[in-house]
Coordinates of C-alpha atoms and ligand atoms in Angstrom, one line a residue:
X15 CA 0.0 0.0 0.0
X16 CA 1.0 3.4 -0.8
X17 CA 2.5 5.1 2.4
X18 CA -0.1 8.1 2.6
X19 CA 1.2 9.0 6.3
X20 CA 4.4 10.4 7.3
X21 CA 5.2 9.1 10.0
X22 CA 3.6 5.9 8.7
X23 CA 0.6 4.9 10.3
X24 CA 2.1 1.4 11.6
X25 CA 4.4 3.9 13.5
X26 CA 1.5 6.3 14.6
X27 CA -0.5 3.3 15.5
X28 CA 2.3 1.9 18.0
X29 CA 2.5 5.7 19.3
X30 CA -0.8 5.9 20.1
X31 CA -0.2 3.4 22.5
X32 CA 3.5 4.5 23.8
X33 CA 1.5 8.1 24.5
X34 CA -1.3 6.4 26.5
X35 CA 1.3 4.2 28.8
X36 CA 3.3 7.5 29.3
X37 CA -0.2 9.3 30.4
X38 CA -1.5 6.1 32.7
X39 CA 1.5 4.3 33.7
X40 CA 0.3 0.8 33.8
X41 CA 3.0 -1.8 35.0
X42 CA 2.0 -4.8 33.1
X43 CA 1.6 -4.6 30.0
X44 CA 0.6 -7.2 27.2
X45 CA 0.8 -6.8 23.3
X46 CA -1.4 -9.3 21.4
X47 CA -0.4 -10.5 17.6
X48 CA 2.8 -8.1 18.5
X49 CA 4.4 -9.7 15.1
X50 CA 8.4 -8.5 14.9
X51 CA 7.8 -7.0 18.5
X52 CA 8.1 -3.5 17.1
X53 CA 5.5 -2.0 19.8
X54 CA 7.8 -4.0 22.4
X55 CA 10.5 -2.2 21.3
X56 CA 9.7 1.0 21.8
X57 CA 7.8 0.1 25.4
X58 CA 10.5 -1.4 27.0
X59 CA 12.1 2.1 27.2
X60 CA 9.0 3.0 29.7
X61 CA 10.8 2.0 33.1
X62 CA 7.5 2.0 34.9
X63 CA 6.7 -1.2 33.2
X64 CA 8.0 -3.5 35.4
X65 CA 6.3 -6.8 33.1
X66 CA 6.1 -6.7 29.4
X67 CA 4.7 -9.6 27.6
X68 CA 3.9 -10.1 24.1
X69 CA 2.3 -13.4 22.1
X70 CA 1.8 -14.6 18.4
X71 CA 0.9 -17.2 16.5
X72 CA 3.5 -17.0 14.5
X73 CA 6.7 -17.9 16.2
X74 CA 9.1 -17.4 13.0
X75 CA 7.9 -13.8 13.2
X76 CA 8.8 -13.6 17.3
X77 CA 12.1 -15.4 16.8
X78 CA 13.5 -13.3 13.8
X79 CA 13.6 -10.0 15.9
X80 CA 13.0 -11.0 19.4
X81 CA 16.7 -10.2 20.9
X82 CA 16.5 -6.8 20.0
X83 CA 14.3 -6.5 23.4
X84 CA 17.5 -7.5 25.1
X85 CA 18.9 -5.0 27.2
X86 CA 21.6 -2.9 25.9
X87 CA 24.4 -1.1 27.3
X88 CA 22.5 1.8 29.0
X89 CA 20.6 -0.4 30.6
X90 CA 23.3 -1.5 33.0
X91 CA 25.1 1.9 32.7
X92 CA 21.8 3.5 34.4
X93 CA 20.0 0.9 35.6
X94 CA 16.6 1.8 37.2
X95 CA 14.7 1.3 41.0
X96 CA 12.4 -1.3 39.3
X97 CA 12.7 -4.5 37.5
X98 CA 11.2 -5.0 34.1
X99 CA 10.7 -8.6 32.8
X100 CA 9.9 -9.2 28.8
X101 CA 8.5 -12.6 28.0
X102 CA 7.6 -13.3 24.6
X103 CA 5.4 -16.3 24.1
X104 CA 4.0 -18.3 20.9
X105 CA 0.2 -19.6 20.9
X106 CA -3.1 -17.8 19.9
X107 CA -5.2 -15.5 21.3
X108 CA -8.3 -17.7 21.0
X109 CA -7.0 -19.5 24.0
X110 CA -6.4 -19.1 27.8
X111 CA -3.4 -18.4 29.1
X112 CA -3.3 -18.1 33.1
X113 CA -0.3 -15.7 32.8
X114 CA -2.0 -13.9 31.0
X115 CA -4.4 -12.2 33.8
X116 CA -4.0 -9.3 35.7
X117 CA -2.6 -6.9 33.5
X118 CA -3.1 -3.5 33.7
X119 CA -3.3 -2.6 29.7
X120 CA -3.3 -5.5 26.6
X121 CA -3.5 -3.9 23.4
X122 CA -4.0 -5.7 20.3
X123 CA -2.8 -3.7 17.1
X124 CA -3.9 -5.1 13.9
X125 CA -4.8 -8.1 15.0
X126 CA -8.5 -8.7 15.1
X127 CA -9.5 -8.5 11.2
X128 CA -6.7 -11.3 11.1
X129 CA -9.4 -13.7 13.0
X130 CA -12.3 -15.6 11.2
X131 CA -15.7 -14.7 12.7
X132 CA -16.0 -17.7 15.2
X133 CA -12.2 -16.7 16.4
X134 CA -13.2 -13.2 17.0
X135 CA -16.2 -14.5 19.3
X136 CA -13.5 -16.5 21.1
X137 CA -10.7 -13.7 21.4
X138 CA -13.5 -11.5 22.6
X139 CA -14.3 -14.1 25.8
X140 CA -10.4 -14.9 26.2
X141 CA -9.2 -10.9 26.2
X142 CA -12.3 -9.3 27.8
X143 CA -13.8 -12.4 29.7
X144 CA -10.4 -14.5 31.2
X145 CA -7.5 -12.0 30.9
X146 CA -9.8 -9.4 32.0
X147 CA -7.1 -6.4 31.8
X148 CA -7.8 -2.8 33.3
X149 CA -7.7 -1.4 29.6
X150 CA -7.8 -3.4 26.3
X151 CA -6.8 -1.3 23.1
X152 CA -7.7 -2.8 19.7
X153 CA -7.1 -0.8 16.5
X154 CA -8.7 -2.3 13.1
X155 CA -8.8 -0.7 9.7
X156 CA -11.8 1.7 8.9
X157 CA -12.9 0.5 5.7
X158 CA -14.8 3.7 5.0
X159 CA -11.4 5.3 4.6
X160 CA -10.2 2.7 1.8
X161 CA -11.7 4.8 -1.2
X162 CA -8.9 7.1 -0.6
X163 CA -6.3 4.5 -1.1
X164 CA -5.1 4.8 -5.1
X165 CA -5.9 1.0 -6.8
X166 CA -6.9 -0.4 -3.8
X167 CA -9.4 -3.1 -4.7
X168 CA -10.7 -5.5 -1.5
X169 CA -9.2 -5.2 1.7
X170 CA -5.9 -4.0 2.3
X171 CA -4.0 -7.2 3.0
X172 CA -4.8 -10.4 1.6
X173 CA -4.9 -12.2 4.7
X174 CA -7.5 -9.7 6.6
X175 CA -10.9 -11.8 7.2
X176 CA -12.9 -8.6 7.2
X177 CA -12.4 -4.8 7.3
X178 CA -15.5 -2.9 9.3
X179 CA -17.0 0.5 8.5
X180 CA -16.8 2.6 12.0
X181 CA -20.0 1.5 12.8
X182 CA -19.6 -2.1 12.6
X183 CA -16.3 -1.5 14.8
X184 CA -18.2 0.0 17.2
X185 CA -21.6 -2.1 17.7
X186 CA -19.1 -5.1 17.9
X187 CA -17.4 -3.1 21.0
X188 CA -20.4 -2.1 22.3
X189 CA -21.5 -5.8 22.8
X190 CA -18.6 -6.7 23.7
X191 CA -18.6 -4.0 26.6
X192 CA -22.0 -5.0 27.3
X193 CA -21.2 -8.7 27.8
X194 CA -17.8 -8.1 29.7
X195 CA -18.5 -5.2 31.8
X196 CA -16.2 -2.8 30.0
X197 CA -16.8 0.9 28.7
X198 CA -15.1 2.5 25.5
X199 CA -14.3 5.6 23.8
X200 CA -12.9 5.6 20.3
X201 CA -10.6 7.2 18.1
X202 CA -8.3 6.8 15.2
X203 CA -4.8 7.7 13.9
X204 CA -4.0 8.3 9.9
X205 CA -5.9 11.6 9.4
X206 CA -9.0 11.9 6.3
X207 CA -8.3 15.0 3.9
X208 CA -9.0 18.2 5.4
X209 CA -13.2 18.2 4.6
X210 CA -13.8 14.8 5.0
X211 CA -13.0 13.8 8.4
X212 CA -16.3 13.6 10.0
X213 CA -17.6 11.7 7.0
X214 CA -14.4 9.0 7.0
X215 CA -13.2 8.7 10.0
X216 CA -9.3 8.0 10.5
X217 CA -7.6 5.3 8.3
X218 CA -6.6 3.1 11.5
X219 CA -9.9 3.2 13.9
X220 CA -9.2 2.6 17.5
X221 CA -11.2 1.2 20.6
X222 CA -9.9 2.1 24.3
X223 CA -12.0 -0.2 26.5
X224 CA -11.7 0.3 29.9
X225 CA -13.2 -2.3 32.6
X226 CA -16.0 -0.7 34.9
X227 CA -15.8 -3.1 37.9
X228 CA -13.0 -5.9 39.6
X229 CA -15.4 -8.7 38.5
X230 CA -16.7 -9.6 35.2
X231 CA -20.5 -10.5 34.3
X232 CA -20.4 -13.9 36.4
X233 CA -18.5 -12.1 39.5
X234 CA -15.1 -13.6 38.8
X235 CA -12.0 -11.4 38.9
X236 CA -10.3 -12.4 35.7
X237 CA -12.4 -15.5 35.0
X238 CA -12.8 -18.8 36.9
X239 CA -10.1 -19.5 39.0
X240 CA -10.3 -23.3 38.1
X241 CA -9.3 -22.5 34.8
X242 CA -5.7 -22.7 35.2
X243 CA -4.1 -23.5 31.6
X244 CA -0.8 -22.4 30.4
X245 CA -0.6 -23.2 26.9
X246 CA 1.3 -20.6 25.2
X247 CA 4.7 -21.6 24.6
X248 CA 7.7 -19.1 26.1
X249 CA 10.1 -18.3 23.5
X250 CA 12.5 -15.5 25.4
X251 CA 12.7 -14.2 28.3
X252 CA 14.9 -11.6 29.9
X253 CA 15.0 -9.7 32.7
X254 CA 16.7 -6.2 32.7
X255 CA 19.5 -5.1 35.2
X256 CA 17.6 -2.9 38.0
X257 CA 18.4 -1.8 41.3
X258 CA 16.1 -4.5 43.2
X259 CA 19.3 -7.1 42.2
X260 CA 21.4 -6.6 45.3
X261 CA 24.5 -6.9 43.3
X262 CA 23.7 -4.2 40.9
X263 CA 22.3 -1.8 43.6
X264 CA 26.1 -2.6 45.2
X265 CA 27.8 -1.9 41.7
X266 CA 26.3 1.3 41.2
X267 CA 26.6 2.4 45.4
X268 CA 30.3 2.0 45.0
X269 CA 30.9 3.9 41.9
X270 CA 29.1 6.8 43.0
X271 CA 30.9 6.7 46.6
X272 CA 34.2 6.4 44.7
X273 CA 33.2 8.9 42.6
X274 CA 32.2 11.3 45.4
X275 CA 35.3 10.3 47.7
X276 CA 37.9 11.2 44.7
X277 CA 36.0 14.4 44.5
X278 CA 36.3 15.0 47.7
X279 CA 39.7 14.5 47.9
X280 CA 41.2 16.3 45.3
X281 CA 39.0 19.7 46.2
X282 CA 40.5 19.0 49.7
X283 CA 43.6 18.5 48.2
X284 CA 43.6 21.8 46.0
X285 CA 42.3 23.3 49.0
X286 CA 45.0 22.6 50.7
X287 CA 47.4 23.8 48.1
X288 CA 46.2 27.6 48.0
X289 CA 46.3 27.7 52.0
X290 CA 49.7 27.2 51.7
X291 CA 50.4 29.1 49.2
X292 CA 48.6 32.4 51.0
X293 CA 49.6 30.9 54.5
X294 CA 46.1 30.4 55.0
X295 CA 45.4 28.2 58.2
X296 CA 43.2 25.1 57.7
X297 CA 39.9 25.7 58.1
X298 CA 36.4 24.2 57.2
X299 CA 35.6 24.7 53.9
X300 CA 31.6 25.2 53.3
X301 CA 31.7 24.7 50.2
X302 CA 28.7 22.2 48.6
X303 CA 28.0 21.9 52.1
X304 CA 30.8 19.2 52.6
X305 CA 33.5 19.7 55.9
X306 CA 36.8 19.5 54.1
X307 CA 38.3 19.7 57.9
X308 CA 36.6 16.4 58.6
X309 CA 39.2 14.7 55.4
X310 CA 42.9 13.9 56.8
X311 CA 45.6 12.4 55.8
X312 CA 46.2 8.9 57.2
X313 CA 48.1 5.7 57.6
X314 CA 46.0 2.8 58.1
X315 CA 47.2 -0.4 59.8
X316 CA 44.4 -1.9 58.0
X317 CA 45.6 -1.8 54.4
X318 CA 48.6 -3.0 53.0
X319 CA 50.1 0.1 52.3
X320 CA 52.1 0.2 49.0
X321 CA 55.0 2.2 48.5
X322 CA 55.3 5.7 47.0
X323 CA 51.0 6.0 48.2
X324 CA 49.5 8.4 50.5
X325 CA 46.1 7.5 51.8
X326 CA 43.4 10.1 52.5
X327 CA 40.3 9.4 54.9
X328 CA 37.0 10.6 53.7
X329 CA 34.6 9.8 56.3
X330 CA 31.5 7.9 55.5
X331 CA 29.0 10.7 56.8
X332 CA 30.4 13.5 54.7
X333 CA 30.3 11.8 51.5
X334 CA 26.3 10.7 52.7
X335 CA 26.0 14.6 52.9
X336 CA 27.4 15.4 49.9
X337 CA 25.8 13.3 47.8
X338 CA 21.9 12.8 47.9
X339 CA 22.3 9.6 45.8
X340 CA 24.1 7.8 48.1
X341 CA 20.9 8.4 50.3
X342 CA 18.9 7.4 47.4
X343 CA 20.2 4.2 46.6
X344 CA 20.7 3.1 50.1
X345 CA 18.3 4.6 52.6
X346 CA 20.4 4.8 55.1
X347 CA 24.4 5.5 56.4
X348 CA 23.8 1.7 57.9
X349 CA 22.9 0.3 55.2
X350 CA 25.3 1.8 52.9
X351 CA 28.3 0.8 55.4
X352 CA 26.8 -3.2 55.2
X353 CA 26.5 -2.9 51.6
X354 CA 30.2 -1.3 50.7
X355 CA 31.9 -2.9 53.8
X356 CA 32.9 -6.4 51.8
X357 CA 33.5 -4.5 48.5
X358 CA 37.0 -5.2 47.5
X359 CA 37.0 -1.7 45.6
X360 CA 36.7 0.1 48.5
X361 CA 39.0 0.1 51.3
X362 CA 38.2 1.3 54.9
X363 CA 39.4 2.3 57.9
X364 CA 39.4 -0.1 60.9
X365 CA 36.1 1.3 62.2
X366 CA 34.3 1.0 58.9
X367 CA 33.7 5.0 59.4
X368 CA 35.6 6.5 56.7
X369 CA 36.3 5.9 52.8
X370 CA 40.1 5.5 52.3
X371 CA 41.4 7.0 49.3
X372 CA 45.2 6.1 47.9
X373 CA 47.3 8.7 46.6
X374 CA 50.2 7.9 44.2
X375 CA 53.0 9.9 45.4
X376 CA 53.9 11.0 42.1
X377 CA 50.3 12.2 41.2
X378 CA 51.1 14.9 44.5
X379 CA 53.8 15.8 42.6
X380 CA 52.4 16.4 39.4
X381 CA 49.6 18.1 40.7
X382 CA 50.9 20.5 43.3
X383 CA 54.3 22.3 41.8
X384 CA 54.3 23.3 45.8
X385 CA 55.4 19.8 46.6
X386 CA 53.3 19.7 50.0
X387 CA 55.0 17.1 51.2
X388 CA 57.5 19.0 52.3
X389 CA 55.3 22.2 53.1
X390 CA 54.3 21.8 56.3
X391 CA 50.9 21.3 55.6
X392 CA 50.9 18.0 57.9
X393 CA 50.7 20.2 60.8
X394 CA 47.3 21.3 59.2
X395 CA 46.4 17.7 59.5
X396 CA 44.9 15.1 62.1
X397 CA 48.0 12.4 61.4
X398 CA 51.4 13.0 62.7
X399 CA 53.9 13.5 60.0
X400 CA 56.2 10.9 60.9
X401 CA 52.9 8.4 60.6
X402 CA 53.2 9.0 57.4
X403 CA 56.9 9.4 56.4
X404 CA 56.9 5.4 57.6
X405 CA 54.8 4.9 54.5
X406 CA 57.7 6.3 52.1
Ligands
SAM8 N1 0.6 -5.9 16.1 C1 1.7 -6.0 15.2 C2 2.0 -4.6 14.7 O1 1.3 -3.7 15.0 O2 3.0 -4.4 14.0 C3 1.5 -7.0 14.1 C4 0.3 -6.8 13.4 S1 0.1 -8.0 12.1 C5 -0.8 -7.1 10.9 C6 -1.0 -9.2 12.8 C7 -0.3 -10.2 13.7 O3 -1.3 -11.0 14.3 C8 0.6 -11.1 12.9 O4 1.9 -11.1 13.5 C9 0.0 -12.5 13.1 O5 0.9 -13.5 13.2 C10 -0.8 -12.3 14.4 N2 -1.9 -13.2 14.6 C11 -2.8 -13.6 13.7 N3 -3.7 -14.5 14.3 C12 -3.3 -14.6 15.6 C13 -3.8 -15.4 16.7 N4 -4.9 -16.2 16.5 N5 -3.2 -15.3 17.8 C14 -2.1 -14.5 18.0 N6 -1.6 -13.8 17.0 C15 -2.1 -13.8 15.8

């Protein structure tokens, strides 16, 4: 067919949908007859989803583009609070699936004129009757706007079973609503000429069916609980890097407190530089609200100290001050200590209190022409000098 729309309506179809998850932010999701997974696609990128799920009959289809819902760099670069799990399954919408209840929107784009008359009857008791989601969207064609396609004779694909004028869409989702306890509002996407929208309609016409109670007709939430089937057949299944995996949340902790303990360090460290330099005595420095007094250097028993390294304490509470997502991430200065404590990134002092940081002697040098070692600046500090000259 001649590509009439710009963007195409295929993609203004699948953002129909992507605008009304942003707007209602349901967390499970399902996309019926979701073909190459192209709708997939572009909702996995909606972090409030925390379950995605899509079926076909076809599992040729599912297979040839299904990793691209695998999760890709960013995803573990910036991982998110919440998990989000994709499933893809093969099987057919004219049949029960248990895991297929209790979803908060199933949408089923294109799909319906793809299903012979008794099918449709069947889809109608399986989406709105068993799966019994909060919402259901199902876009059709509007066959009232297929005069406007050039040389278009029939329906617009071969395999389509039937196309409905807006009418017939909407007395089948009126029954439907009637039957399953649901109300709907419709729309479209794919625009008529200017003039002739009221009497075409939009090319794609869409039903948003939203359910009015918890129970269905016969006072089941999502069906009859006996009816536990699970036929579909699970093709992929991957669940993205989040911060509910302990192992992540640590990951991500440590880099930031490294991060902010480095920081720390080297403003203390420049600080330090220009009090010398203007014989300025050490004072606390207010400065992003952090207390560069409260940094010192220091020689750990603890650590294994390596020669030609200084090591700088940067004490666990300052950096939780400094740095609202370290407070974030773990919800307390407890919890952060048991979660870093056994991280063999970070090293500690005895107490588990403070962040050490190692300095390369030669980095001093490089960075400080002054050559504080031999300034004086120790004095300024909490360790004795000769605590540290042992290190040399
Ligand atoms: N929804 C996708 C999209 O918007 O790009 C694909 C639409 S495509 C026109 C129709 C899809 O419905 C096909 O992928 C087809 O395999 C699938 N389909 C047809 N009958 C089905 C059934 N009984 N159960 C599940 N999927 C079915």
């Amino acid at each position: 067919m001649n590509p009439l729309f710009t963007p195409s309506l295929h993609t203004q179809r699948h953002d129909f949908v992507v605008d009304f998850v942003r707007r209602t932010n349901p967390k499970k999701v399902a996309d019926l007859g979701c073909g190459e997974c192209s709708l997939l696609q572009k909702l996995r990128f909606h972090r409030q989803i925390e379950l995605l799920v899509g079926v076909d009959i076809n599992g040729e289809k599912l297979r040839k583009k299904m990793h691209r819902l695998a999760p890709i760099s960013t995803d573990y670069l910036q991982p998110p609070a919440n998990q989000l799990c994709v499933q893809l399954y093969q099987g057919s919408v004219t049949q029960k699936d248990a895991r297929f209840r209790g979803f908060d929107l199933i949408t089923s784009i294109e799909l319906i004129e793809h299903l012979a008359l008794n099918d449709l009857e069947q889809f109608s008791k399986v989406v709105f009757g068993y799966m019994a989601p909060q919402t259901v969207i199902i876009s059709t064609p509007n066959s009232e706007f297929n005069p406007l396609f050039p040389g278009l004779l029939g329906f617009r694909h071969n395999d389509h079973k039937f196309e409905w004028t807006r009418v017939e869409f909407q007395s089948w989702s009126l029954k439907v609503c009637l039957v399953f306890g649901y109300m709907a509002e419709f729309t479209g996407v794919g625009k008529a000429p200017p003039g002739q929208e009221d009497s075409i309609g939009f090319c794609t016409q869409i039903g948003v069916f939203h359910r009015l109670m918890m129970t269905n007709r016969d006072g089941h939430m999502f069906g009859n609980n006996a009816e536990v089937e699970f036929p579909y057949k699970l093709l992929y299944c991957v669940t993205y890097p989040s911060l509910c995996d302990n192992n992540i949340l640590r990951k991500v902790l440590v880099s930031e407190l490294l991060y902010w303990a480095e920081k720390l360090t080297k403003q203390w460290l420049e600080n330090l530089a220009v009090e010398h330099e203007e014989q300025i005595p050490v004072e606390r420095d207010d400065r992003g609200g952090c207390e560069f007094g409260e940094i010192f250097w220091t020689n750990p028993q603890e650590l294994q100290c390596q020669p030609l390294h200084r090591h700088v304490s940067v004490p666990l509470h300052l950096l939780w001050n400094c740095c609202p997502k370290l407070s974030e991430l773990s919800g307390s200065l407890g919890n952060m200590r048991q979660l870093i404590v056994d991280d063999p990134q970070v090293k500690m002092n005895g107490q588990h209190s403070a962040v050490i940081i190692c300095i390369l002697e030669q980095e001093l040098e490089d960075d400080d022409p002054n050559d504080l070692r031999d300034s004086g600046y120790a004095e300024a500090c909490h360790v004795e000098p000769e605590h540290w000259e042992t290190d040399d």
